[in-house]
C-alpha positions in Angstrom: 28.4 -9.1 -30.1 24.6 -8.5 -29.9 24.7 -4.9 -31.1 27.0 -5.4 -34.2 26.4 -6.8 -37.6 27.0 -10.4 -38.6 26.5 -13.4 -36.5 24.9 -12.5 -33.2 23.9 -9.1 -34.4 20.6 -7.2 -34.6 18.8 -9.8 -36.7 19.6 -12.5 -34.1 18.4 -10.2 -31.3 15.1 -9.6 -33.1 14.7 -13.3 -33.7 15.3 -14.0 -30.0 12.7 -11.5 -29.0 10.2 -13.0 -31.4 10.9 -16.5 -30.0 10.5 -15.1 -26.4 7.1 -13.7 -27.3 6.0 -16.9 -28.9 7.1 -18.9 -25.9 5.2 -16.5 -23.6 2.0 -16.9 -25.7 2.3 -20.7 -25.6 1.8 -20.7 -21.8 -1.8 -19.5 -21.9 -2.8 -22.1 -19.3 -1.3 -19.9 -16.6 -3.9 -17.4 -15.4 -1.2 -14.8 -14.5 -0.3 -14.3 -18.1 -3.7 -12.9 -19.0 -4.1 -9.2 -18.2 -7.8 -9.6 -17.1 -6.8 -12.3 -14.6 -4.0 -10.1 -13.3 -6.5 -7.2 -12.9 -9.0 -9.4 -11.1 -6.3 -10.6 -8.7 -5.1 -7.1 -7.9 -8.7 -5.8 -7.6 -9.6 -8.7 -5.2 -6.5 -7.9 -3.1 -7.4 -4.2 -2.9 -11.0 -5.0 -1.9 -9.8 -7.5 0.8 -7.2 -4.9 2.1 -9.9 -2.2 2.2 -12.1 -4.5 4.3 -9.2 -5.2 6.6 -8.5 -1.5 7.0 -12.2 -0.9 7.8 -12.0 -3.5 10.5 -8.9 -1.8 11.9 -10.7 1.5 12.0 -13.6 0.0 13.9 -11.3 -1.6 16.4 -9.5 1.8 16.9 -12.8 3.6 17.4 -13.8 1.0 19.9 -10.5 1.6 21.8 -11.2 5.3 21.8 -14.8 5.0 23.0 -14.3 2.3 25.6 -10.8 3.0 26.7 -10.6 3.0 30.5 -7.8 5.6 30.5 -6.8 8.6 28.5 -3.7 6.8 27.4 -5.8 4.0 25.8 -7.7 6.7 23.9 -4.5 8.3 22.8 -3.2 5.0 21.5 -6.5 4.5 19.6 -6.1 7.9 18.0 -2.6 7.1 17.0 -3.8 3.8 15.5 -6.4 5.7 13.5 -3.7 7.9 12.1 -1.6 4.9 11.2 -4.6 3.3 9.4 -5.2 6.6 7.6 -1.6 6.4 6.3 -2.3 2.9 5.0 -5.5 4.1 3.4 -3.7 7.0 1.6 -1.1 4.6 0.2 -4.0 2.3 -0.9 -5.7 5.2 -2.7 -2.3 5.8 -4.4 -2.3 2.2 -5.7 -5.9 2.6 -7.0 -5.2 5.8 -8.9 -1.8 4.6 -10.1 0.0 7.6 -8.5 1.8 5.8 -5.7 4.7 8.3 -5.7 2.5 11.3 -5.0 0.4 9.5 -2.4 3.4 8.1 -0.6 4.6 11.7 -0.1 1.3 12.7 1.3 1.2 9.6 3.5 4.7 10.3 4.9 3.7 13.9 5.7 0.5 12.7 7.5 2.5 10.1 9.4 4.9 12.7 10.6 2.0 14.9 11.7 0.4 12.0 13.4 3.7 11.1 15.3 4.2 14.7 16.4 0.6 15.0 17.7 0.8 11.7 19.6 4.1 12.8 21.2 2.6 16.2 22.1 -0.5 14.6 23.6 1.7 12.3 25.7 3.8 15.2 26.9 0.6 17.1 27.8 -0.8 14.3 29.8 2.5 13.5 31.5 2.7 17.1 32.8 -0.9 17.1 33.8 -0.4 14.0 36.0 2.3 15.8 38.0 
């Protein structure tokens, strides 16, 4: 047994942990084992995702400005709300408080959904 005394006890578990750490250090050729490389990869991903979100915001603004119908403009507004939810979650990753920001993003997504449905109902009644 690992937790008891004698063969296979605490001393063996400590030795196994030490062997694991040594083995992990011996693979320094892998860039993912270094914390700085991991930070660089995550940081690069966040910057690329932020640029992608900015492009989505621009596309949504274009749909709102150039939309031939009111429904196209409503879809653009809904898309901006969805992009804002993604931006809120991204901010949560940056600050390391994903749990809090996901709650905020879900609340904002619910408000966005309700507003798009209310807008659609308003324009449906207005057409009649």
